[in-house]
Amino acid sequence: GNSVTQMEGPVTLSEEAFLTINCTYTATGYPSLFWYVQYPGEGLQLLLKATKADDKGSNKGFEATYRKETTSFHLEKGSVQVSDSAVYFCALLSTNTGNQFYFGTGTSLTVIP
Amino acid sequence: GAVVSQHPSRVICKSGTSVKIECRSLDFQATTMFWYRQFPKQSLMLMATSNEGSKATYEQGVEKDKFLINHASLTLSTLTVTSAHPEDSSFYICSARKASGGAYNEQFFGPGTRLTVL
């Protein structure tokens, strides 16, 4: 079946620290992988995506590489800012199951000045 | 563009009453809308998929008579929790997929509705 396992939080970092949020997946077929971000009081927003193995998604200084060999899609950012404080969700989209999304549990990030 | 709204953002009701949650795509047409439920510190779980003008498709284990979904137009889907009980208390999130679709069928999410049943 399809599932996403995401690093549990909460994560608290100082400003300018390096961020890694781990995400691994199991899937049938060839899924697309996503990171969504949810700021307080707002909906989920697409942060970045990768549609095939070895693709690297990037946006706003965040990066994640689709690693088929390790079934991973870890989120990284070299220097976090206070404004990055949010909940981050890893997700996969499986075309084998009618374009259904499977989400991780979400990781809460708090960046302190 | 691609904004999805939900109303209400928060609702408290008594056990046994029904609650309607609206999901609207504000600046695009959505042939397909999805309803998710999120328990504290857990994943978003897909409840049902609704297509404009047709009956919703419910995921296994979701009671269709309890969670009534109507997708009457290309910009509006509603979820009605009938005869709500405390165990229905949760965070309900909708998403909408553009009618024009896309290479990866991106979904746009609403801000969620916090339902508390007393």
PDB file of C-alpha atoms in Angstrom:
ATOM      1  CA  GLY A   1       0.000   0.000   0.000  1.00  0.00           C
ATOM      2  CA  ASN A   2       0.829   3.661   0.079  1.00  0.00           C
ATOM      3  CA  SER A   3       1.979   5.490   3.169  1.00  0.00           C
ATOM      4  CA  VAL A   4       4.212   8.311   4.315  1.00  0.00           C
ATOM      5  CA  THR A   5       6.289   8.337   7.468  1.00  0.00           C
ATOM      6  CA  GLN A   6       7.443  11.678   8.675  1.00  0.00           C
ATOM      7  CA  MET A   7       9.782  12.800  11.402  1.00  0.00           C
ATOM      8  CA  GLU A   8       7.900  13.604  14.560  1.00  0.00           C
ATOM      9  CA  GLY A   9       8.086  17.045  16.024  1.00  0.00           C
ATOM     10  CA  PRO A  10       7.944  19.503  17.365  1.00  0.00           C
ATOM     11  CA  VAL A  11      11.223  20.883  16.105  1.00  0.00           C
ATOM     12  CA  THR A  12      12.658  24.055  17.588  1.00  0.00           C
ATOM     13  CA  LEU A  13      15.614  25.766  15.950  1.00  0.00           C
ATOM     14  CA  SER A  14      17.443  29.018  16.310  1.00  0.00           C
ATOM     15  CA  GLU A  15      17.374  31.437  13.431  1.00  0.00           C
ATOM     16  CA  GLU A  16      19.934  30.612  10.704  1.00  0.00           C
ATOM     17  CA  ALA A  17      20.201  26.981  11.805  1.00  0.00           C
ATOM     18  CA  PHE A  18      20.145  24.108   9.318  1.00  0.00           C
ATOM     19  CA  LEU A  19      16.863  22.262   8.969  1.00  0.00           C
ATOM     20  CA  THR A  20      16.205  18.667   8.028  1.00  0.00           C
ATOM     21  CA  ILE A  21      12.803  17.029   8.252  1.00  0.00           C
ATOM     22  CA  ASN A  22      12.907  13.375   7.328  1.00  0.00           C
ATOM     23  CA  CYS A  23      10.274  11.743   5.164  1.00  0.00           C
ATOM     24  CA  THR A  24      10.139   8.204   3.847  1.00  0.00           C
ATOM     25  CA  TYR A  25       7.427   6.538   1.858  1.00  0.00           C
ATOM     26  CA  THR A  26       6.061   3.250   0.632  1.00  0.00           C
ATOM     27  CA  ALA A  27       4.191   3.190  -2.611  1.00  0.00           C
ATOM     28  CA  THR A  28       3.015   1.067  -5.464  1.00  0.00           C
ATOM     29  CA  GLY A  29       3.937   2.329  -8.861  1.00  0.00           C
ATOM     30  CA  TYR A  30       5.681   5.641  -9.384  1.00  0.00           C
ATOM     31  CA  PRO A  31       4.286   8.313  -7.101  1.00  0.00           C
ATOM     32  CA  SER A  32       4.909  12.030  -7.129  1.00  0.00           C
ATOM     33  CA  LEU A  33       6.187  13.503  -3.870  1.00  0.00           C
ATOM     34  CA  PHE A  34       5.310  16.793  -2.228  1.00  0.00           C
ATOM     35  CA  TRP A  35       5.998  19.008   0.732  1.00  0.00           C
ATOM     36  CA  TYR A  36       3.153  21.177   1.936  1.00  0.00           C
ATOM     37  CA  VAL A  37       3.379  23.900   4.553  1.00  0.00           C
ATOM     38  CA  GLN A  38       0.634  25.124   6.833  1.00  0.00           C
ATOM     39  CA  TYR A  39       1.079  28.483   8.510  1.00  0.00           C
ATOM     40  CA  PRO A  40      -1.037  29.235  11.580  1.00  0.00           C
ATOM     41  CA  GLY A  41      -4.664  29.765  10.680  1.00  0.00           C
ATOM     42  CA  GLU A  42      -4.121  29.072   6.997  1.00  0.00           C
ATOM     43  CA  GLY A  43      -4.619  26.221   4.559  1.00  0.00           C
ATOM     44  CA  LEU A  44      -1.971  23.873   3.260  1.00  0.00           C
ATOM     45  CA  GLN A  45       0.250  25.442   0.628  1.00  0.00           C
ATOM     46  CA  LEU A  46       2.402  23.569  -1.809  1.00  0.00           C
ATOM     47  CA  LEU A  47       6.050  24.178  -0.937  1.00  0.00           C
ATOM     48  CA  LEU A  48       7.771  21.976  -3.480  1.00  0.00           C
ATOM     49  CA  LYS A  49       7.347  18.809  -5.453  1.00  0.00           C
ATOM     50  CA  ALA A  50       9.190  16.120  -7.406  1.00  0.00           C
ATOM     51  CA  THR A  51       7.553  13.886  -9.927  1.00  0.00           C
ATOM     52  CA  LYS A  52      10.219  11.283 -10.626  1.00  0.00           C
ATOM     53  CA  ALA A  53      13.307   9.700  -9.133  1.00  0.00           C
ATOM     54  CA  ASP A  54      16.334  11.976  -8.694  1.00  0.00           C
ATOM     55  CA  ASP A  55      14.254  15.104  -9.247  1.00  0.00           C
ATOM     56  CA  LYS A  56      15.007  17.910  -6.821  1.00  0.00           C
ATOM     57  CA  GLY A  57      12.205  20.207  -5.784  1.00  0.00           C
ATOM     58  CA  SER A  58      13.121  23.634  -4.459  1.00  0.00           C
ATOM     59  CA  ASN A  59      11.351  26.769  -3.332  1.00  0.00           C
ATOM     60  CA  LYS A  60      12.061  29.628  -0.900  1.00  0.00           C
ATOM     61  CA  GLY A  61      15.404  28.096   0.052  1.00  0.00           C
ATOM     62  CA  PHE A  62      13.895  24.686   0.812  1.00  0.00           C
ATOM     63  CA  GLU A  63      15.006  21.613  -1.103  1.00  0.00           C
ATOM     64  CA  ALA A  64      14.084  17.955  -1.280  1.00  0.00           C
ATOM     65  CA  THR A  65      15.375  15.202  -3.566  1.00  0.00           C
ATOM     66  CA  TYR A  66      13.293  12.229  -4.659  1.00  0.00           C
ATOM     67  CA  ARG A  67      15.442   9.227  -3.689  1.00  0.00           C
ATOM     68  CA  LYS A  68      13.961   6.033  -5.011  1.00  0.00           C
ATOM     69  CA  GLU A  69      16.741   3.834  -3.666  1.00  0.00           C
ATOM     70  CA  THR A  70      16.070   4.951  -0.096  1.00  0.00           C
ATOM     71  CA  THR A  71      12.379   5.798  -0.662  1.00  0.00           C
ATOM     72  CA  SER A  72      12.962   9.177   0.894  1.00  0.00           C
ATOM     73  CA  PHE A  73      12.133  12.825   0.288  1.00  0.00           C
ATOM     74  CA  HIS A  74      13.816  14.713   3.102  1.00  0.00           C
ATOM     75  CA  LEU A  75      13.207  18.438   3.399  1.00  0.00           C
ATOM     76  CA  GLU A  76      16.210  20.699   3.974  1.00  0.00           C
ATOM     77  CA  LYS A  77      16.954  24.363   4.356  1.00  0.00           C
ATOM     78  CA  GLY A  78      20.366  25.812   4.982  1.00  0.00           C
ATOM     79  CA  SER A  79      19.332  28.754   7.142  1.00  0.00           C
ATOM     80  CA  VAL A  80      15.883  28.977   8.664  1.00  0.00           C
ATOM     81  CA  GLN A  81      14.090  32.186   9.519  1.00  0.00           C
ATOM     82  CA  VAL A  82      11.445  32.977  12.108  1.00  0.00           C
ATOM     83  CA  SER A  83       8.940  33.251   9.270  1.00  0.00           C
ATOM     84  CA  ASP A  84       9.511  29.567   8.468  1.00  0.00           C
ATOM     85  CA  SER A  85       7.697  28.583  11.652  1.00  0.00           C
ATOM     86  CA  ALA A  86       4.836  26.368  10.479  1.00  0.00           C
ATOM     87  CA  VAL A  87       3.720  22.760  10.169  1.00  0.00           C
ATOM     88  CA  TYR A  88       5.263  20.828   7.288  1.00  0.00           C
ATOM     89  CA  PHE A  89       3.553  17.861   5.643  1.00  0.00           C
ATOM     90  CA  CYS A  90       5.186  15.316   3.381  1.00  0.00           C
ATOM     91  CA  ALA A  91       2.801  13.726   0.896  1.00  0.00           C
ATOM     92  CA  LEU A  92       2.703  11.371  -2.038  1.00  0.00           C
ATOM     93  CA  LEU A  93       0.304  11.304  -4.927  1.00  0.00           C
ATOM     94  CA  SER A  94      -0.391   7.904  -6.322  1.00  0.00           C
ATOM     95  CA  THR A  95      -1.818   7.654  -9.781  1.00  0.00           C
ATOM     96  CA  ASN A  96      -2.369   3.956  -9.126  1.00  0.00           C
ATOM     97  CA  THR A  97      -5.080   4.804  -6.609  1.00  0.00           C
ATOM     98  CA  GLY A  98      -7.057   7.426  -8.465  1.00  0.00           C
ATOM     99  CA  ASN A  99      -4.758  10.370  -7.817  1.00  0.00           C
ATOM    100  CA  GLN A 100      -5.167  10.116  -4.097  1.00  0.00           C
ATOM    101  CA  PHE A 101      -2.896  11.986  -1.703  1.00  0.00           C
ATOM    102  CA  TYR A 102      -1.308  10.259   1.267  1.00  0.00           C
ATOM    103  CA  PHE A 103       0.013  12.567   3.964  1.00  0.00           C
ATOM    104  CA  GLY A 104       2.515  12.241   6.760  1.00  0.00           C
ATOM    105  CA  THR A 105       1.547  13.327  10.244  1.00  0.00           C
ATOM    106  CA  GLY A 106       3.090  16.750   9.900  1.00  0.00           C
ATOM    107  CA  THR A 107       6.095  18.249  11.669  1.00  0.00           C
ATOM    108  CA  SER A 108       5.743  21.452  13.611  1.00  0.00           C
ATOM    109  CA  LEU A 109       8.717  23.793  13.268  1.00  0.00           C
ATOM    110  CA  THR A 110       9.332  26.756  15.524  1.00  0.00           C
ATOM    111  CA  VAL A 111      12.228  29.072  14.756  1.00  0.00           C
ATOM    112  CA  ILE A 112      13.320  31.329  17.570  1.00  0.00           C
ATOM    113  CA  PRO A 113      15.267  34.565  17.083  1.00  0.00           C
TER     114      PRO A 113
ATOM    115  CA  GLY B   1      -4.904  32.653  -7.590  1.00  0.00           C
ATOM    116  CA  ALA B   2      -6.196  29.212  -6.561  1.00  0.00           C
ATOM    117  CA  VAL B   3      -7.728  30.152  -3.225  1.00  0.00           C
ATOM    118  CA  VAL B   4     -10.008  27.802  -1.358  1.00  0.00           C
ATOM    119  CA  SER B   5     -12.113  28.981   1.546  1.00  0.00           C
ATOM    120  CA  GLN B   6     -13.988  27.111   4.229  1.00  0.00           C
ATOM    121  CA  HIS B   7     -16.846  28.246   6.382  1.00  0.00           C
ATOM    122  CA  PRO B   8     -17.115  28.212   9.291  1.00  0.00           C
ATOM    123  CA  SER B   9     -13.556  28.120  10.524  1.00  0.00           C
ATOM    124  CA  ARG B  10     -14.667  26.904  13.906  1.00  0.00           C
ATOM    125  CA  VAL B  11     -17.963  25.474  15.139  1.00  0.00           C
ATOM    126  CA  ILE B  12     -19.183  24.111  18.437  1.00  0.00           C
ATOM    127  CA  CYS B  13     -22.409  22.164  18.532  1.00  0.00           C
ATOM    128  CA  LYS B  14     -24.436  19.945  20.813  1.00  0.00           C
ATOM    129  CA  SER B  15     -24.514  16.205  20.425  1.00  0.00           C
ATOM    130  CA  GLY B  16     -27.278  15.074  18.092  1.00  0.00           C
ATOM    131  CA  THR B  17     -27.344  18.193  15.943  1.00  0.00           C
ATOM    132  CA  SER B  18     -26.164  18.506  12.347  1.00  0.00           C
ATOM    133  CA  VAL B  19     -23.417  20.785  11.119  1.00  0.00           C
ATOM    134  CA  LYS B  20     -22.755  21.965   7.580  1.00  0.00           C
ATOM    135  CA  ILE B  21     -19.298  22.952   6.402  1.00  0.00           C
ATOM    136  CA  GLU B  22     -18.821  24.787   3.134  1.00  0.00           C
ATOM    137  CA  CYS B  23     -15.815  24.593   0.837  1.00  0.00           C
ATOM    138  CA  ARG B  24     -15.500  27.143  -1.955  1.00  0.00           C
ATOM    139  CA  SER B  25     -12.971  27.631  -4.707  1.00  0.00           C
ATOM    140  CA  LEU B  26     -12.859  31.409  -4.980  1.00  0.00           C
ATOM    141  CA  ASP B  27     -11.045  32.046  -8.231  1.00  0.00           C
ATOM    142  CA  PHE B  28     -11.188  28.826 -10.191  1.00  0.00           C
ATOM    143  CA  GLN B  29     -13.555  26.061 -11.110  1.00  0.00           C
ATOM    144  CA  ALA B  30     -13.110  22.716  -9.420  1.00  0.00           C
ATOM    145  CA  THR B  31     -14.620  19.612 -10.911  1.00  0.00           C
ATOM    146  CA  THR B  32     -13.293  17.596  -8.016  1.00  0.00           C
ATOM    147  CA  MET B  33     -13.180  18.429  -4.339  1.00  0.00           C
ATOM    148  CA  PHE B  34     -11.815  16.325  -1.535  1.00  0.00           C
ATOM    149  CA  TRP B  35     -12.691  16.162   2.139  1.00  0.00           C
ATOM    150  CA  TYR B  36     -10.089  15.225   4.714  1.00  0.00           C
ATOM    151  CA  ARG B  37     -10.201  14.720   8.427  1.00  0.00           C
ATOM    152  CA  GLN B  38      -7.292  15.351  10.733  1.00  0.00           C
ATOM    153  CA  PHE B  39      -6.988  14.150  14.312  1.00  0.00           C
ATOM    154  CA  PRO B  40      -4.457  15.796  16.617  1.00  0.00           C
ATOM    155  CA  LYS B  41      -0.913  14.882  15.681  1.00  0.00           C
ATOM    156  CA  GLN B  42      -2.115  12.563  12.938  1.00  0.00           C
ATOM    157  CA  SER B  43      -2.158  12.586   9.177  1.00  0.00           C
ATOM    158  CA  LEU B  44      -4.832  14.047   7.013  1.00  0.00           C
ATOM    159  CA  MET B  45      -7.105  11.152   6.143  1.00  0.00           C
ATOM    160  CA  LEU B  46      -9.124  11.295   2.960  1.00  0.00           C
ATOM    161  CA  MET B  47     -12.822  10.876   3.720  1.00  0.00           C
ATOM    162  CA  ALA B  48     -14.406  11.287   0.328  1.00  0.00           C
ATOM    163  CA  THR B  49     -14.001  12.597  -3.180  1.00  0.00           C
ATOM    164  CA  SER B  50     -16.790  14.642  -4.664  1.00  0.00           C
ATOM    165  CA  ASN B  51     -17.296  15.384  -8.319  1.00  0.00           C
ATOM    166  CA  GLU B  52     -19.563  18.159  -9.451  1.00  0.00           C
ATOM    167  CA  GLY B  53     -22.986  16.878 -10.312  1.00  0.00           C
ATOM    168  CA  SER B  54     -22.482  13.315  -9.150  1.00  0.00           C
ATOM    169  CA  LYS B  55     -22.460  11.314  -5.946  1.00  0.00           C
ATOM    170  CA  ALA B  56     -19.424  11.417  -3.739  1.00  0.00           C
ATOM    171  CA  THR B  57     -17.062   8.482  -3.465  1.00  0.00           C
ATOM    172  CA  TYR B  58     -16.374   7.587   0.145  1.00  0.00           C
ATOM    173  CA  GLU B  59     -13.266   5.934   1.516  1.00  0.00           C
ATOM    174  CA  GLN B  60     -13.554   2.651   3.309  1.00  0.00           C
ATOM    175  CA  GLY B  61     -14.822   3.070   6.837  1.00  0.00           C
ATOM    176  CA  VAL B  62     -16.450   6.454   6.276  1.00  0.00           C
ATOM    177  CA  GLU B  63     -20.198   6.436   6.821  1.00  0.00           C
ATOM    178  CA  LYS B  64     -21.848   8.113   3.875  1.00  0.00           C
ATOM    179  CA  ASP B  65     -25.123   8.579   5.737  1.00  0.00           C
ATOM    180  CA  LYS B  66     -23.345  10.408   8.500  1.00  0.00           C
ATOM    181  CA  PHE B  67     -21.092  12.571   6.374  1.00  0.00           C
ATOM    182  CA  LEU B  68     -23.270  13.922   3.602  1.00  0.00           C
ATOM    183  CA  ILE B  69     -21.412  15.544   0.751  1.00  0.00           C
ATOM    184  CA  ASN B  70     -22.938  17.715  -1.919  1.00  0.00           C
ATOM    185  CA  HIS B  71     -21.012  19.203  -4.818  1.00  0.00           C
ATOM    186  CA  ALA B  72     -23.720  21.252  -6.466  1.00  0.00           C
ATOM    187  CA  SER B  73     -21.559  23.614  -8.468  1.00  0.00           C
ATOM    188  CA  LEU B  74     -18.023  23.946  -9.794  1.00  0.00           C
ATOM    189  CA  THR B  75     -17.115  26.237  -6.913  1.00  0.00           C
ATOM    190  CA  LEU B  76     -18.938  24.789  -3.914  1.00  0.00           C
ATOM    191  CA  SER B  77     -18.954  21.542  -1.999  1.00  0.00           C
ATOM    192  CA  THR B  78     -20.594  21.009   1.368  1.00  0.00           C
ATOM    193  CA  LEU B  79     -20.000  18.451   4.081  1.00  0.00           C
ATOM    194  CA  THR B  80     -22.825  17.896   6.544  1.00  0.00           C
ATOM    195  CA  VAL B  81     -22.080  15.976   9.704  1.00  0.00           C
ATOM    196  CA  THR B  82     -25.439  14.549  10.715  1.00  0.00           C
ATOM    197  CA  SER B  83     -26.379  13.695  14.276  1.00  0.00           C
ATOM    198  CA  ALA B  84     -22.953  14.717  15.458  1.00  0.00           C
ATOM    199  CA  HIS B  85     -21.344  13.014  18.436  1.00  0.00           C
ATOM    200  CA  PRO B  86     -18.259  13.920  20.455  1.00  0.00           C
ATOM    201  CA  GLU B  87     -16.175  11.408  18.522  1.00  0.00           C
ATOM    202  CA  ASP B  88     -16.859  13.438  15.376  1.00  0.00           C
ATOM    203  CA  SER B  89     -14.895  16.315  16.867  1.00  0.00           C
ATOM    204  CA  SER B  90     -11.993  16.885  14.546  1.00  0.00           C
ATOM    205  CA  PHE B  91     -10.363  19.215  12.046  1.00  0.00           C
ATOM    206  CA  TYR B  92     -11.990  18.944   8.622  1.00  0.00           C
ATOM    207  CA  ILE B  93     -10.060  20.156   5.588  1.00  0.00           C
ATOM    208  CA  CYS B  94     -11.233  20.387   2.016  1.00  0.00           C
ATOM    209  CA  SER B  95      -9.225  20.682  -1.151  1.00  0.00           C
ATOM    210  CA  ALA B  96     -10.122  21.426  -4.729  1.00  0.00           C
ATOM    211  CA  ARG B  97      -8.605  20.381  -7.998  1.00  0.00           C
ATOM    212  CA  LYS B  98      -8.806  22.738 -10.938  1.00  0.00           C
ATOM    213  CA  ALA B  99     -11.085  21.793 -13.752  1.00  0.00           C
ATOM    214  CA  SER B 100      -8.216  22.346 -16.148  1.00  0.00           C
ATOM    215  CA  GLY B 101      -6.159  19.834 -14.240  1.00  0.00           C
ATOM    216  CA  GLY B 102      -2.409  19.708 -14.448  1.00  0.00           C
ATOM    217  CA  ALA B 103       0.481  17.396 -14.913  1.00  0.00           C
ATOM    218  CA  TYR B 104       0.326  16.317 -11.330  1.00  0.00           C
ATOM    219  CA  ASN B 105      -3.261  17.236 -10.512  1.00  0.00           C
ATOM    220  CA  GLU B 106      -2.350  19.718  -7.801  1.00  0.00           C
ATOM    221  CA  GLN B 107      -4.899  20.199  -5.101  1.00  0.00           C
ATOM    222  CA  PHE B 108      -5.482  23.515  -3.334  1.00  0.00           C
ATOM    223  CA  PHE B 109      -6.401  23.295   0.298  1.00  0.00           C
ATOM    224  CA  GLY B 110      -8.792  25.236   2.441  1.00  0.00           C
ATOM    225  CA  PRO B 111      -7.837  26.511   5.910  1.00  0.00           C
ATOM    226  CA  GLY B 112      -9.851  23.852   7.691  1.00  0.00           C
ATOM    227  CA  THR B 113     -12.834  23.800  10.034  1.00  0.00           C
ATOM    228  CA  ARG B 114     -12.476  22.889  13.687  1.00  0.00           C
ATOM    229  CA  LEU B 115     -15.580  20.989  14.820  1.00  0.00           C
ATOM    230  CA  THR B 116     -16.193  20.443  18.509  1.00  0.00           C
ATOM    231  CA  VAL B 117     -19.205  18.393  19.548  1.00  0.00           C
ATOM    232  CA  LEU B 118     -20.222  18.726  23.180  1.00  0.00           C
TER     233      LEU B 118
END
